[in-house]
Structures are given as C-alpha cells and as structure tokens.
Amino acid sequence: METTVERESDPVEFDHSEIEYVSYGGEHHLPLIMRLVDAELSEPYSIFTYRYFVYLWPHLSFLAFHRGNCVGTVVCKMGEHRNTFRGYIAMLVVIKPYRGKGIATELVTRSIRVMMESGCEEVTLEAEVTNKGALALYGRLGFIRAKRLFRYYLNGVDAFRLKLLFPRSEMSRSLLAAIDRESSHLYDHCQPTVGSADVGSI
Amino acid sequence: MDPKMDSGIENCAYHSVEEAIENGIAPVPFSFNRTDDVQCTIDVMDHLLACEATWHKGNSLAQTVFSCIYLLRLERTSSHALLNSYCRIIRATCSAVVSVVSDARTHEEEDIFTMAYGLPLKGEGDEKCLSMLNAVEETISRQLRACKAQSSKKRVSEDTEPLQTNPDLEEGYCKALLSRIRFRKHFYHVLMCMRKPHGRGLELARKHIASCQSELACIRKSSEFLASNVRGGSQNDIEERTTASGCRPIGFDASLNSKLSAPTPPRAIKILSWNKKRKPDLVARAHLQVLLVQDGKLYGRDLIFDIISKAAALPEITKNYETQKNEFLVQLGQVIVIGMSQMVRVDWESYLGDLLINFLKILCTNLAWQRRKLGKILQDWTVTSVQAYKNESVSINEKLFSLLDTLSLIDTLSFVPWTLLTIALNCELGENSNVYVDENVCMKLSKHLLIWAEEQTYWIAYRFLTLGFELELYSPSEYCMVYWFIYCVLVKLSEQAQLKMVASTDAVKRKGKKKKDISKDALKDQKLSPVVLLLQCYICLSEGLTMMLAALRNEHNAFQTPSAFNTEEERFIQHFELLRRAHIPNDSIPTSYINNLQCTSDSLIVKELRSSFSSDPDRLDELRQIEQIAEHNRVALNVICQAGASDTSLKVSFEFTHGPCFAIAVVKRS
C-alpha cells in the first residue's frame, strides 16, 4: 500500500492551527477517504478494502480537515504477525495543494502513537522506491528500509518495506507514560473519538 | 488510480484475430512492391526483438511477442519464406526460454511470465526452424554476392533474382536482413548449447554469444540506412521507437489477446525501445543456475562434497583416499553421534552439500530476493559450526563441562571447533566406543570443514551487507553503522582465510592452542596470500569510511537523524538482526559500535585510506577502484580537516561513483 507526498505548484496558504485532525468517526467519513485515495494514490482499491480497515481499526485512521474540506487521511491496522504485535500503515494521502506542510507527518504520527500505546512492537508499510517524499517522511520518523520488493506494484515499480521498531527499554515505558499524562482525551479502545485531539507537537 | 495499473477494457477495433485479418491488419505479403515488403519485414523483425526483450523484463507473452498476428497464425505466412522462418525461430526461442526458466525456478512471480495461456508457443516443424532459416540466409547471401558483383562490374556467375527491385538499395537491405537472421541463429544456438548436460556446450555458447554481439553491432549500423529509406507511417518519438527505420510495424495488436493475457486484467505496458540498453537479467541467471546445478552435482558431473573437499583444502590422507574418505564420513558422523546422546546423527556430506547447492541457487536470483534469502540461510551455515560444539559439550562429563563453562566456551564461536572435538574425543573414546576412529584423521578433516563453513558464513554476511547498498536500503545516516559492521565481518573473513592456510600446512603441531595464538603465528610465518591482501584493502576502506563518518557525526553534526519514535539503537538492531542471530561477528555488538563512534584520529584515517597492497594482476580493475575510492576520500578528508569543525558552510554527501558499495565523500560549500 502506499503514500503520496510530492510537492506541487499552487499551494494553498493556511495556518497550521486551521487544520483539524479527526479520528475516523463512522460511515460519513468513508466516502471522504475513498475519494481522496482513489484520486491520489496509484493502486486501485475496492470498497471492501476500505471497510476492512476502518471497521476493524477505526481508532487508527485519521482525517485532516481545512475549513470543512477533507485534505488528508491515513488508514492503518494492527495485529499479531509471526509472534510480533505489529502496526501497518495502509494508505496515506494529502491532496496536492496542501503538501509539504507537515500534514502527512502529523497524520502518521497520530496513528503511530496510538499503535505504540496499544502495545505494538513495530510498525511497517510499503512505499514505492521512487517516492522520495514518503521515504524522507518515514525516515525522519525512524523507519528503516528493511527489504526491497521487486516489481511489487502493478505498474512494475519496486517497493521498500519500511519498518519502525519501538524501543523496549525502561526509558521508553516512562516516555509513553509521559505522553499519556500530557495529552488530553486520547482514543478510547472501545469507541472512536471525534474531534481534534491535541497531543502535543513532535 | 494510476492509469498504468490497469489498461482497462479498451475498445479494441476487432473482436477476434480472424476479424482483424479479414480487415487487412496482417497482410501476406506486406506489399506487392518488393522493396516495401522487405522494409516491412525488417520492421516486424525489429519490433519482435523489442517485444521479446519486454517479455524478458517481466511482461506477458500475449502483450509482447504474441501481439504479432503473424505469430498467432503462422500457417498464413507459409508463402513468405523469410517471414515464416523468422517467426518460427522466434517461437522456438521463446519456447526454449520458457523451458529453462521453468526448470531453474529462480524467478519470482513478477520476474517473467512463463504461462502461455493457450498461445501457440509450440508448433509442428519448429524443430526444423534452423534449417529453414539457413535456407533463407543462403538465398539472401547469394543475392548480396550478386549485387556486389554487379556493382563492381564483375560477371554474374549465377542467375539470382534480386531481393527487391531497387538496385541501389539491394546491398543495404541484404546486409540488414542477414545480420538479423544471423543474430537469431546464433542466439538460438546459445540457448541449445547452454542446455547441454555437464556444461559441455559452454565454450561453444561463448562463441555464439560473441557472434550475437557482432551481429547486433551490424543491426545497429543498419538503422541509418533503413531510416533514410522510410515509407509509410512513422513512430513519433525517436527515443521510443521499436524499429531501426522508425516506422510503425505492420501486423501487431496487443488488445486482440486481452482474454488470453493472464488471470488478472492486462496492465498497460510499453514495449522497450530500439535504443534502450539493458543489463542481462533473469534469462541469463536461469541459464547460469541450470548450468551450475544439475542432478545435485556441479555442472551435472562433479560431486558436491568433492568440491567442498577441494575448497576446504582437505588433505589427502592415504593413497586409498576414496575408501578412507567414506570411512571418515562414517566416522565423523559417528563421532558426532557419540556427543549427542539422543539427537539424530548428522550426515555431514549431505548437510553441507545441500547448503552449498541452495547457496548457488540463491546467487542466481534477483538481488532483492537474493538478499532476503542470504539473510535467512545465515543461521543454517552457522549451525554447522555451532552444532559441533553443542553436540560435543552435551556428551562431555560433568567436570569437563563445568571447565568449559568457566572459560565461557559453550556458546561462543571464538573457540576453534576442532580443539573442542579433541577434548570430547579424549574423554569419551577408549571407553565404550565400538567404532574404530582414526583420531588424527578425524581431527584434521573436521577442522578443515568447520573452518571452511565458517568462512562461507562470513562471506554470506558480507554479501548480505553490501547488497544493501545496491538495493538502496541504507540512508546516509546509517552508512556509519553499516561500514562498521562490514569492517567487523571482513576482519573475521580475513582471519578465517588465514586460518585455512595455517590449518592446511601444519595443523597437528598447533593442536590445543587458542585461536588468537594461531593467527599471530600465521601472520609471522606465512606470506599473506593475494586473497587475504585484497580483503585487507577492503578492511581499510570500510574502517576508513566508518571513522570518517563517525568524525563527521561527532564534529560536524552531520548524518544524524533524531527520530520521534526510536533511537539509533533500534535502527541498528533492525538492520543487523539476522546477523546477530547467526552470531556474526561474535563480539557483543551494540555497545562496541556506540563506543567506536567516539574515536577520531585524522592521521590514523589518512594512513588507513592510503594503504593499498600490491595484488594479483587479475584483480587490477578492482584494485584501481579501491585506489580511486581511497584517493577521493583522502582528498575530501583533507578539505574537511582544513576547514575545521566550526565551518558550517561545508556540506558533505556520499556518492557511489566507483562501485556500488564503498562510497566517495563529496564536499561542497553551500
């Protein structure tokens, strides 16, 4: 699955405080996500693919709004994979005029934080080898290129499997506790949260 | 969605091949004007070659080679000898490639599509394709001779009908056709020769490959002539054209096969252009693998264990080597069983043989797959040595076991295996052993094997690490840790190579000594072999790069990526997890890596980077590359040192201009 974050001309001017980050709230968010992903990402997905992610892991998907318009989204999942509890970033997209301003980073960061707090040991995703923007974004967050997958995409492009390993030390546990204390209402395991969650800046 | 992902159900003009033919899409002949007919035939030949190359790169037959209607209905071309014989040999060639790639099984799903899905890949009379093509070649050769004779006003000895009607163009067209026909013949011969058992056809294949290359040169030369005599529709983009003339070829329609392409919808593909240079890939690798490994033997004729014996420099024991060897193998197996109490007997011969065959096959896969597989087999190879330890230690009586435990020798690989084996045998044998064991023979042979196995393990680790550069898996902030690891692995590799030399000269005398004593002796007594010297060069390069990168980090704050979610330690662990699990190398890694970052010494770095050993002349190119890398980095280092740590306008980046693995520092002022 994939990410697009190339810089484009004619960007929209906005203040960062104008961007509202919202956790997936229900069916009304699904068409927004689908529209964005179908338009911007290169791989074709069916509605069943979307439902799989947002039904089972609603707390891992986030949307970014600017003045009521959905300008970005991230869709993820997590689960057991060969004896590790692992998060997976399936789709990440920000529409062209809003790129290069840290929205994608913020969306991904929110998801990763939820994964970390849920006990994930690592996070993984695939990205096209040509997608320099995505590789730089994830590199800054601590992902390494674990593998190269030959002709992974339908258009014949290779992919990197990117992996982020969370620290397992005592220090990381107290770091998590500090995050817990600082943030206001975080996601609740049972229900998706609605409204922006300001969990501090990275 | 990216349109390249799905070509869509395009409205193709025709619903079937027959309908397309009825509408004149693939006329036979192309034209009643013989000159035009020849030109069109050449275009078809060129486009088919481009299609074939596109197929090799990982696309379906239906959208490439079999987009040619003439190939789909070969019987229609029987009146056109040139087209018919050419299409037939294309079909036979593709069939041969499918066969070898399927046999080798070195391809992942996306490497090449071998499934034909009902396309006519084989036909009656294909086995005679060479003789048919020879007949056509003979005719055109006569036509060429005739036109040359005419132009030099010589008497024409035979009454040959010319190829086409324009005498001025006769020579050019004859030559263009001949080079194409000959290329196909030689290529077909290459495929046939490479499939001969026991590698018997290798030399002949080499000759045919050389012929292919010279014919390709002729084909390229013909493009000027062909392009200047263009008639009819041209392909717009000169860079993307698939024919020498630049004309669009007649008789191709990929959409006709849309139901036959594959179970998945056809992707939009682009046929490779005439000009594009490609590196040899899957088809070559498949042939290589099939050549190397046949019936579980090297080249189908050499027993794998014989190869290992030679590589491990197993000494000749007695004149009756065969019987001795068999006895040894039985004895060695038995020796291990003695140590293992309840475990299954390890059959050394097949175990090492299987490892080696698997290893050879892995080296024939694509690089991405290869690296993943090499990482996985590391532990298999390491187990070879560890197994001997563990087996022996289990059997040893309490006293000896606790002694070994005190010396921390149970779980470490730094102790020479044959020494442990000696102790075990000294304790165990003579008691209730009912097997005759020539202790000295066993010691020697098992020691050689284990050293050899350990050496291969480090070689695999080195390849695993360096492939990461070729696959672009490392970001610049990770180069330092990778070069450090490469340095550690190369040091071990060099030690193993020297140990092998020592073991093959005077093993018995050194029985009982520790490994570090032996390598010290080795350095004093033995002249370092070229292989070891070359390893020393790479050791210096990797050490130098590690130190330079460490210095840049510490003093210029370069190449650091602070991350929100983890530290460098996690990234280190991830990159080298497979190596750690295989105990490579056997020092405790994370702390020593972090500590090494602190050491920076200008003169030491320069000295290391300046060292280059004289070596075997066969490696001249490699040495030149090493020298260039060392020299570039030395110069860059001087610039950095002169500028000093406080100069923040200097930007240092690393590029791989002299080889894929060892980088060159590029210093720019911003």
PDB file of C-alpha atoms in Angstrom, chain B residues 102 117 177 252 261 276 343 427 465 479 524 573 584 625 640:
ATOM      1  CA  SER B 102      10.627 -23.068 -15.536  1.00  0.00           C
ATOM      2  CA  TYR B 117      -2.428 -19.479 -21.581  1.00  0.00           C
ATOM      3  CA  LEU B 177      18.377  -8.875 -43.256  1.00  0.00           C
ATOM      4  CA  PHE B 252       0.714  -6.145 -34.292  1.00  0.00           C
ATOM      5  CA  SER B 261      -3.129 -12.420 -21.249  1.00  0.00           C
ATOM      6  CA  LYS B 276      17.428   1.000 -24.801  1.00  0.00           C
ATOM      7  CA  MET B 343      19.972 -36.473  18.932  1.00  0.00           C
ATOM      8  CA  CYS B 427      37.202 -38.030  27.234  1.00  0.00           C
ATOM      9  CA  LEU B 465      25.578  -6.252   3.870  1.00  0.00           C
ATOM     10  CA  TYR B 479      26.268   4.309   6.449  1.00  0.00           C
ATOM     11  CA  LYS B 524      54.517 -14.126  11.279  1.00  0.00           C
ATOM     12  CA  ILE B 573      19.120  -3.780  15.856  1.00  0.00           C
ATOM     13  CA  ILE B 584      28.129 -12.688  13.294  1.00  0.00           C
ATOM     14  CA  GLN B 625      38.578   1.097  -7.994  1.00  0.00           C
ATOM     15  CA  ILE B 640      37.238  18.764   5.823  1.00  0.00           C
TER      16      ILE B 640
END
